[in-house]
Coordinates of C-alpha atoms in Angstrom, one line a residue:
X44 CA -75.0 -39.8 11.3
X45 CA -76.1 -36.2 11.3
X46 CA -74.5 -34.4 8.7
X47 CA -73.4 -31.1 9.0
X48 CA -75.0 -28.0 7.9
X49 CA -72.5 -25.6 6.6
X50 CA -72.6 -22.9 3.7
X51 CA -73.3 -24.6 0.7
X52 CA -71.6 -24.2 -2.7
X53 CA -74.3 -22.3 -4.6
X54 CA -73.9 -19.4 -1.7
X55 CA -70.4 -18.7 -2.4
X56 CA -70.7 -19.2 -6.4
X57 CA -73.6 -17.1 -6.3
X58 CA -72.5 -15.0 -4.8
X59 CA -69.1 -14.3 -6.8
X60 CA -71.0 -14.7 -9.7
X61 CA -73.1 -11.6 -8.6
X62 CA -70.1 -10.0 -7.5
X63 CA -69.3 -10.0 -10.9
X64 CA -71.9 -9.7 -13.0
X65 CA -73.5 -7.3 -10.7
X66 CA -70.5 -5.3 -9.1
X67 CA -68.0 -5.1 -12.3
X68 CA -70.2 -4.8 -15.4
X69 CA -73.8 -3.8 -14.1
X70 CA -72.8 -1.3 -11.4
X71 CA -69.4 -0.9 -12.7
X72 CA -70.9 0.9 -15.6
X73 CA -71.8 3.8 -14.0
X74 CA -68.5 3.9 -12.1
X75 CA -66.3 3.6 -15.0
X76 CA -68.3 6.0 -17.1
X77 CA -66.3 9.4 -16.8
X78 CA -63.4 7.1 -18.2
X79 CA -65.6 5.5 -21.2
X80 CA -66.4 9.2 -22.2
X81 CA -62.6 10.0 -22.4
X82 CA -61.4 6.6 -23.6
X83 CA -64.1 6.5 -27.0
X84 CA -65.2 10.3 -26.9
X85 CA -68.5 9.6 -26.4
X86 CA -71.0 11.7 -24.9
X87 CA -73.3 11.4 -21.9
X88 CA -76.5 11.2 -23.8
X89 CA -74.5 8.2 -26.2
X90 CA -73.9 6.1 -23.3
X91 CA -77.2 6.6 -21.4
X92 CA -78.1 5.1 -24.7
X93 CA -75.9 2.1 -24.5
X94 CA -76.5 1.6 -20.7
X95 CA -80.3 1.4 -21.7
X96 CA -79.3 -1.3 -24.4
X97 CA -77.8 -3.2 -22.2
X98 CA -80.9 -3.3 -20.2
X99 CA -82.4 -5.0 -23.5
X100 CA -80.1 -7.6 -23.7
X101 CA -80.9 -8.1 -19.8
X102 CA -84.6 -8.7 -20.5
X103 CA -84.2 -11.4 -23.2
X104 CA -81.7 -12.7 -20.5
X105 CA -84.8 -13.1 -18.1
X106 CA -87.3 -13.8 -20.8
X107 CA -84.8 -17.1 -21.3
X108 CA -85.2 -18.1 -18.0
X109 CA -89.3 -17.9 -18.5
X110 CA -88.7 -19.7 -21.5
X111 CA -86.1 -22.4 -20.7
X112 CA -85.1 -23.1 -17.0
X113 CA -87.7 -25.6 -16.4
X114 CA -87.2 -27.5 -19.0
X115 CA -83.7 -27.9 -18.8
X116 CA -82.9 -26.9 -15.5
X117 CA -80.9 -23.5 -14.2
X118 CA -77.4 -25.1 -14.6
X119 CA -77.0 -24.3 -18.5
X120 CA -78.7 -20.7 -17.4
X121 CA -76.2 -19.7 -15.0
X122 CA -73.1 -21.1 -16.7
X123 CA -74.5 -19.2 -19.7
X124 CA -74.6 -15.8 -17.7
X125 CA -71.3 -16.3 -16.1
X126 CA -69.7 -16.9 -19.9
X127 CA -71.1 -13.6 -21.1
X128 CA -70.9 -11.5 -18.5
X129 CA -66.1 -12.4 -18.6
X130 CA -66.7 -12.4 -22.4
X131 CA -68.3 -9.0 -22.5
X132 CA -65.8 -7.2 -20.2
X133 CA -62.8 -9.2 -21.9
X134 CA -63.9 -7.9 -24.9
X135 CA -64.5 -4.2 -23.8
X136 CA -61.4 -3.9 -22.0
X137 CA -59.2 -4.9 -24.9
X138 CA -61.1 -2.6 -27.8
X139 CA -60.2 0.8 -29.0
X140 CA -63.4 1.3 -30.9
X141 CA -66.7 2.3 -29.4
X142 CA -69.2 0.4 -31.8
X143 CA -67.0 -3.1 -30.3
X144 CA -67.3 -1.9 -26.6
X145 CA -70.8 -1.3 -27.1
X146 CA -71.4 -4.5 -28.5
X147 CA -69.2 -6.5 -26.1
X148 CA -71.4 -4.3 -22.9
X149 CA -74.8 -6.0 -24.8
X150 CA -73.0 -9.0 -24.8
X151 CA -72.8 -8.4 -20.7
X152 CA -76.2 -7.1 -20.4
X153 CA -77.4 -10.6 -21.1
X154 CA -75.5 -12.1 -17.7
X155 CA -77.6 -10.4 -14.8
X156 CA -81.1 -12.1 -16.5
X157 CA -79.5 -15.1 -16.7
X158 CA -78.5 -15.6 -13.7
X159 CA -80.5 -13.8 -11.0
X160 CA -83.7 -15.9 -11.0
X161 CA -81.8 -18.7 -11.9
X162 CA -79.7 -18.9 -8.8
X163 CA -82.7 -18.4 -7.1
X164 CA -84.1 -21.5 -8.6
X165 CA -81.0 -23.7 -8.3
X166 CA -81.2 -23.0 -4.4
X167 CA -85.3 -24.1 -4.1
X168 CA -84.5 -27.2 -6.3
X169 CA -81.7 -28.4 -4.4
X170 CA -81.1 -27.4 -0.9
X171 CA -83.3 -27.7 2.0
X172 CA -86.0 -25.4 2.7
X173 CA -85.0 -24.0 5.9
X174 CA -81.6 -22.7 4.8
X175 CA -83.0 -21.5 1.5
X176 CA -83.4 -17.1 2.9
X177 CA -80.0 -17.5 4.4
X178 CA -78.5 -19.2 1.1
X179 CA -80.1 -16.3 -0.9
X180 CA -79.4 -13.6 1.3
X181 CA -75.7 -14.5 0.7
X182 CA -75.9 -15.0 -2.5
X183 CA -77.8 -11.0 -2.9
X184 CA -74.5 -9.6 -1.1
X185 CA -72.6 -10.4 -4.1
X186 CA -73.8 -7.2 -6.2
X187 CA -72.5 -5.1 -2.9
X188 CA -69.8 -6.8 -2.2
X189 CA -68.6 -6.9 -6.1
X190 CA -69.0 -2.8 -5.6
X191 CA -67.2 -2.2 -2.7
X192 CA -64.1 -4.1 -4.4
X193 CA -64.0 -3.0 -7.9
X194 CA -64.2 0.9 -6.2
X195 CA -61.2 0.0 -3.7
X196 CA -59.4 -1.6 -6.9
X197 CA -59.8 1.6 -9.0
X198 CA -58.6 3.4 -6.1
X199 CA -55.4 1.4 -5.9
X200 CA -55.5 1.5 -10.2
X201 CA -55.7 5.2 -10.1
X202 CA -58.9 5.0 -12.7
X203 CA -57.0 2.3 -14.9
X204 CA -60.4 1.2 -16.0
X205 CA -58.9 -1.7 -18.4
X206 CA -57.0 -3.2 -16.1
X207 CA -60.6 -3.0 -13.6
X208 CA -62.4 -4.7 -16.2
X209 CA -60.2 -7.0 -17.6
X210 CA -58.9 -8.3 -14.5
X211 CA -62.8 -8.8 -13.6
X212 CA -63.0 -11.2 -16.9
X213 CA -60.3 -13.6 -15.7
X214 CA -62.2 -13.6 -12.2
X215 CA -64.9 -14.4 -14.0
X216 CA -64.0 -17.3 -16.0
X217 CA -62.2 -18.8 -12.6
X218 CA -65.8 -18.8 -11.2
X219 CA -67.3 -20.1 -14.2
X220 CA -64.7 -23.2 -13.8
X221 CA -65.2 -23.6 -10.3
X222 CA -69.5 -23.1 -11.4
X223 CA -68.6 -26.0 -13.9
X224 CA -67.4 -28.2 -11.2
X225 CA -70.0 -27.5 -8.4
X226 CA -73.7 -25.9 -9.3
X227 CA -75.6 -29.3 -9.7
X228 CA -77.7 -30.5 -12.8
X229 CA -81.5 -30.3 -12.6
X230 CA -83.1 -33.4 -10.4
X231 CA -84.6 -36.1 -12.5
X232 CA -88.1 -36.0 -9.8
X233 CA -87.6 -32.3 -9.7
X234 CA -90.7 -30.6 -9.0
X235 CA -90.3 -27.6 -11.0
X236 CA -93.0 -27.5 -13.6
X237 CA -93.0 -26.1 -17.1
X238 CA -95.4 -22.9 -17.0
X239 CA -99.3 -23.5 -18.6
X240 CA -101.6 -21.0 -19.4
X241 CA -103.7 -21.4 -16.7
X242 CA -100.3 -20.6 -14.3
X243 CA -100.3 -17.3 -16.7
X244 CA -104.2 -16.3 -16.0
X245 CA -103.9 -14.9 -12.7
X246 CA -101.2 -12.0 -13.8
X247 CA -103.5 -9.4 -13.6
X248 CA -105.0 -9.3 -10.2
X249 CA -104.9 -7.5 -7.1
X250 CA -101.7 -8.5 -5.7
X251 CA -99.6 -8.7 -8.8
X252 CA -100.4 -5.2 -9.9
X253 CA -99.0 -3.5 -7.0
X254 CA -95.4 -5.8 -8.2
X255 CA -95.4 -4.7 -11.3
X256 CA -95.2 -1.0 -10.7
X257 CA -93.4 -0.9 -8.4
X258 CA -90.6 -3.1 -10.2
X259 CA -90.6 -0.6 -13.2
X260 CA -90.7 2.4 -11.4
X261 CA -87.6 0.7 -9.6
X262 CA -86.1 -0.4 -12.7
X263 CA -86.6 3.4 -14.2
X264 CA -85.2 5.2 -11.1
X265 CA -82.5 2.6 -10.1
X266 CA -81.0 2.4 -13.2
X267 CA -80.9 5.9 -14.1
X268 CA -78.9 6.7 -10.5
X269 CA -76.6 3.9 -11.3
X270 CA -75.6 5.4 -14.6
X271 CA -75.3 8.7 -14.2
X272 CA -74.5 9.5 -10.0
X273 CA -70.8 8.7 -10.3
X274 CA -70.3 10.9 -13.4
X275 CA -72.0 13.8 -11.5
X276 CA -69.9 13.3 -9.0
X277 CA -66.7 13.3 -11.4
X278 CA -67.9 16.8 -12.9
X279 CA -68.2 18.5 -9.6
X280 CA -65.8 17.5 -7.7
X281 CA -61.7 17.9 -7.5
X282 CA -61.0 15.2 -5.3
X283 CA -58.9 12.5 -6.6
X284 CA -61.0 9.1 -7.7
X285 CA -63.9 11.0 -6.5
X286 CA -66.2 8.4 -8.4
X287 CA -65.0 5.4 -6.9
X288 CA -65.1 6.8 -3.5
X289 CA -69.1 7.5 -3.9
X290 CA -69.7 3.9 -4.9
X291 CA -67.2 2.5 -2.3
X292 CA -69.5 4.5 0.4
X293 CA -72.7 3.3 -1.5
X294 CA -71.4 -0.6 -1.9
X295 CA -70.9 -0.4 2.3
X296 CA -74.3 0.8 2.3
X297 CA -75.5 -1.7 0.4
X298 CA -74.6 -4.4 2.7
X299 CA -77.9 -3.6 4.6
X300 CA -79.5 -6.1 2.4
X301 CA -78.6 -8.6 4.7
X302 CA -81.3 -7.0 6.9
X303 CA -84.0 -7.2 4.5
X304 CA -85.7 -10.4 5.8
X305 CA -85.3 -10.0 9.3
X306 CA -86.6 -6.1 9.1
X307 CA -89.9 -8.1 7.1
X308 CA -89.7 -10.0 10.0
X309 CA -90.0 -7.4 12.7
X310 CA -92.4 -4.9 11.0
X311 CA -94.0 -6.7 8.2
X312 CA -93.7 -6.2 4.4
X313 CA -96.0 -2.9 4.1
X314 CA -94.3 -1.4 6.5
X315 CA -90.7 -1.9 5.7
X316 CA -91.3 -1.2 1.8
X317 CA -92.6 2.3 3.0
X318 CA -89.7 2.9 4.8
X319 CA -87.5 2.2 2.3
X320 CA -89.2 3.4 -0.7
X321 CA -88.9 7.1 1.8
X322 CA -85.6 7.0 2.3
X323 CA -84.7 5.7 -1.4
X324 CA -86.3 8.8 -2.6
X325 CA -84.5 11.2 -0.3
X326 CA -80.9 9.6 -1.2
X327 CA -81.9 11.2 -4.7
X328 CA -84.1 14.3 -4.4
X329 CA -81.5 15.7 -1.9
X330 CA -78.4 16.5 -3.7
X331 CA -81.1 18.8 -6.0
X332 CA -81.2 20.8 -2.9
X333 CA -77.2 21.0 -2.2
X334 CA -74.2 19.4 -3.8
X335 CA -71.7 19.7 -1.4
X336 CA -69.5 16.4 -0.3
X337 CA -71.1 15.2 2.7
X338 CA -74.3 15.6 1.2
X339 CA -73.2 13.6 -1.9
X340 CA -72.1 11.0 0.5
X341 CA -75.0 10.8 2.3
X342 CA -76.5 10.2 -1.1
X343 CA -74.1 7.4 -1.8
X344 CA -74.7 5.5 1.6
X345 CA -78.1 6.1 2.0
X346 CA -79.0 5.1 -1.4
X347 CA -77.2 1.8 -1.2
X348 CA -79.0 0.7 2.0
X349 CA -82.6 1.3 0.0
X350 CA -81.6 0.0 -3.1
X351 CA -80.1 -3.2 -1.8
X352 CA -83.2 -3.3 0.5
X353 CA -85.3 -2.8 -1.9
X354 CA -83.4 -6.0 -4.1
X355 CA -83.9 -8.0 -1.5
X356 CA -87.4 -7.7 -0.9
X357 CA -88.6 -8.2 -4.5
X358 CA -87.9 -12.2 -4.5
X359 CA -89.6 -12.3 -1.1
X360 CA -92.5 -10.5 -2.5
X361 CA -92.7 -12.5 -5.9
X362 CA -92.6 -15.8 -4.3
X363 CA -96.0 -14.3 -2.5
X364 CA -97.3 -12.9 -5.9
X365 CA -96.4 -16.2 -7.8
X366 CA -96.5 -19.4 -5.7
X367 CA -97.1 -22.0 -7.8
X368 CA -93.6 -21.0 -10.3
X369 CA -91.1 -18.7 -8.0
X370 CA -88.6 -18.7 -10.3
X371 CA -90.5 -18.1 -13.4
X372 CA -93.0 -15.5 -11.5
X373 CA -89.8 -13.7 -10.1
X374 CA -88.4 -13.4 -13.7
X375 CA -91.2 -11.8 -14.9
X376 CA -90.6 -9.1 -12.1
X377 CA -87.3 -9.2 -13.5
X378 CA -88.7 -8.3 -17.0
X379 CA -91.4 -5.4 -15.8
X380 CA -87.8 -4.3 -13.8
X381 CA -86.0 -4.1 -17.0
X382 CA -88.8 -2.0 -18.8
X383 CA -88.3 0.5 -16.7
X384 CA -84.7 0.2 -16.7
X385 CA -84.6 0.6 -20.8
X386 CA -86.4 3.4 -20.3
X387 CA -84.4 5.4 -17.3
X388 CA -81.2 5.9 -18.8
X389 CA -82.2 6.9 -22.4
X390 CA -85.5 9.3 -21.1
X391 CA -83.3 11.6 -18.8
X392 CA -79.4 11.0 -21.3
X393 CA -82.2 12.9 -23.2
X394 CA -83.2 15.6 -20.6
X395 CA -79.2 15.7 -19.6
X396 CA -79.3 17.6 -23.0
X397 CA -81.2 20.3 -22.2
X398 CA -81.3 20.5 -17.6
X399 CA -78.4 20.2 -15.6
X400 CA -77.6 17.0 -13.2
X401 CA -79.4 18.6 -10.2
X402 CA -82.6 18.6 -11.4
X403 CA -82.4 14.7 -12.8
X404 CA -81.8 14.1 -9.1
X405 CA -84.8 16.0 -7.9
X406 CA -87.1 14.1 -10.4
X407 CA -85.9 10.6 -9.5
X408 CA -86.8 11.4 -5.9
X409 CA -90.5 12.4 -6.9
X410 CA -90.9 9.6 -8.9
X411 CA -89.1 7.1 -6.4
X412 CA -91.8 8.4 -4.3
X413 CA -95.1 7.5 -6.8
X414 CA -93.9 3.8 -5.2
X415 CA -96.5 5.0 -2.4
X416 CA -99.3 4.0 -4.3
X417 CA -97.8 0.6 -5.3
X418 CA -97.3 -1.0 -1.5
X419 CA -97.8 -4.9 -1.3
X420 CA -100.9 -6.6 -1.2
X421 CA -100.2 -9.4 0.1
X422 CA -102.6 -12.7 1.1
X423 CA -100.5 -13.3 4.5
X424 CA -98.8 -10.9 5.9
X425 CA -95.0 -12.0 6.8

């Protein structure tokens, strides 16, 4: 008997692990931050500061799974993300002192290391091969999906950003219950391999290069937009909730994810990376050269298509870079990612002090665009 091959349990955990970890805390940040200003009195510049902290904490989340997933398997990794990630938002929402929600959004940072690679993992240990892009690409839509419904919720909230993130935290630790129940333990025969130092030699070479810089020029540009965009928008414009309506219009956006393997498909990796490293760049650069509310929603959507692209290529192209360890090899892209990302947030908080938002915007674009010179080099084209 045949048996039937439906959507496995990793896809939907994965992906509401995402759309938490991801969607409320990651992205959320940036969406909620005109309300953290107001709620702690904090400045801009103090949590650009915090948002690059919690990029830390991300990198010794990925540095963990370098460390530790092949020896005891991604299980313990991604019930340990989910945990911190409904810990660190429980905690937040609850506090009336900054120094706590600071420490309880570190405590957060840690989740999306975890359990981004680690997913990945869980799905080439266990499942068969030829559902293993379909199980992931559903797995990438949680980050989207997680945005488009903490936006609509804040809509319905009126900004009650508490109730946003605290509600998010008992979602969080239903799916680490249901996690508990379902994501399987690693395989006794499993053929994941604990990394050597000759699997370390070859990360300097002609196709691993071109990776790294063009995950920390992502991680510096990504994260900067993330943080700061919906503040912008806040300051400039009257319109009710105007925040979560940008990331609502970016989250649909972002569903073009989905579309990142079967674009590779049809045009080949080159070729689709310059594409979307074009029109990342413009989603930026153009609200230096007008502000106005279609504009900024063109922003908004067209950013979230690139960016979500963008996500969705990097795995592909690190299990190309890194054969022998995917996992491992894409956590190291993970780590180069969150370099950059430490760096974004804190570097132009910095500039915020002395330029105005429109020029942040114009500079992201130009360095968006330095991803030119860092296109794949791949040994078979796919």
């Amino acid at each position: 008997m045949t048996k039937r091959e439906g959507i496995p349990p990793i896809s939907m955990i994965g992906l509401l692990a995402l759309m938490i970890i991801f969607g409320w805390f990651r992205y959320g940040y940036g969406l909620l931050f005109s309300e953290f200003k107001s709620a702690f009195d904090l400045s801009t510049s103090m949590l650009g500061v915090i948002s690059s902290l919690t990029f830390v904490t991300f990198l010794v989340g990925a540095l963990t799974v370098v460390l530790f997933v092949s020896r005891f398997g991604s299980r313990h990794v991604i019930m340990a993300g989910i945990m911190t990630a409904s810990t660190g938002l429980l905690i937040a929402s609850l506090t009336g002192s900054w120094i706590v929600f600071a420490a309880a959004c570190l405590l957060a940072g840690f989740s999306p290391g975890l359990t981004w690679s680690s997913f990945s993992q869980s799905v080439h240990e266990h499942l068969p091969e030829n559902i293993h892009k379909r199980t992931l690409a559903v797995i990438s839509t949680g980050s989207t999906v997680g945005l488009i419904i903490i936006s609509t919720i804040y809509l319905f909230l009126d900004g009650n950003w508490r109730l946003v993130w605290g509600g998010g935290a008992i979602v969080g630790y239903l799916i680490y219950w249901w996690a508990y129940k379902e994501v399987p333990y690693k395989k006794e025969n499993s053929s994941v391999k604990r990394i050597r130092i000759t699997d370390l030699q070859p990360l300097f070479t002609k196709y691993t290069k071109p990776f790294y810089a063009a995950s920390f020029l992502f991680g510096f540009t990504e994260s900067t937009y993330w943080t700061y965009s919906a503040d912008f928008v806040q300051d400039n414009f009257s319109i009710a909730n105007s925040n979560a309506i940008f990331f609502l219009i970016t989250g649909v956006g972002g569903l073009a994810g989905l579309l990142g393997g079967e674009l590779i498909s049809r045009w080949g990796m080159r070729w689709s990376f310059t594409m979307t490293i074009v029109l990342y760049s413009l989603s930026m650069s153009v609200l230096f050269l007008s502000q106005g509310w279609l504009l900024v929603c063109f922003s908004g959507l067209t950013f979230g298509i690139s960016f979500m692209l963008y996500a969705a290529y990097l795995p592909i192209w690190s299990a190309k870079v890194f054969p022998k360890f995917p996992a491992q090899g894409f956590s190291i892209c993970i780590i180069v990612l969150n370099i950059g990302a430490i760096l974004g947030p804190a570097v132009f908080g910095w500039i915020l002090a002395y330029s105005t938002y429109s020029l942040i915007f114009l500079l992201l674009g130009i360095i968006g665009l330095v991803k030119l010179f860092a296109l794949p080099v791949l040994r078979n084209e796919f």
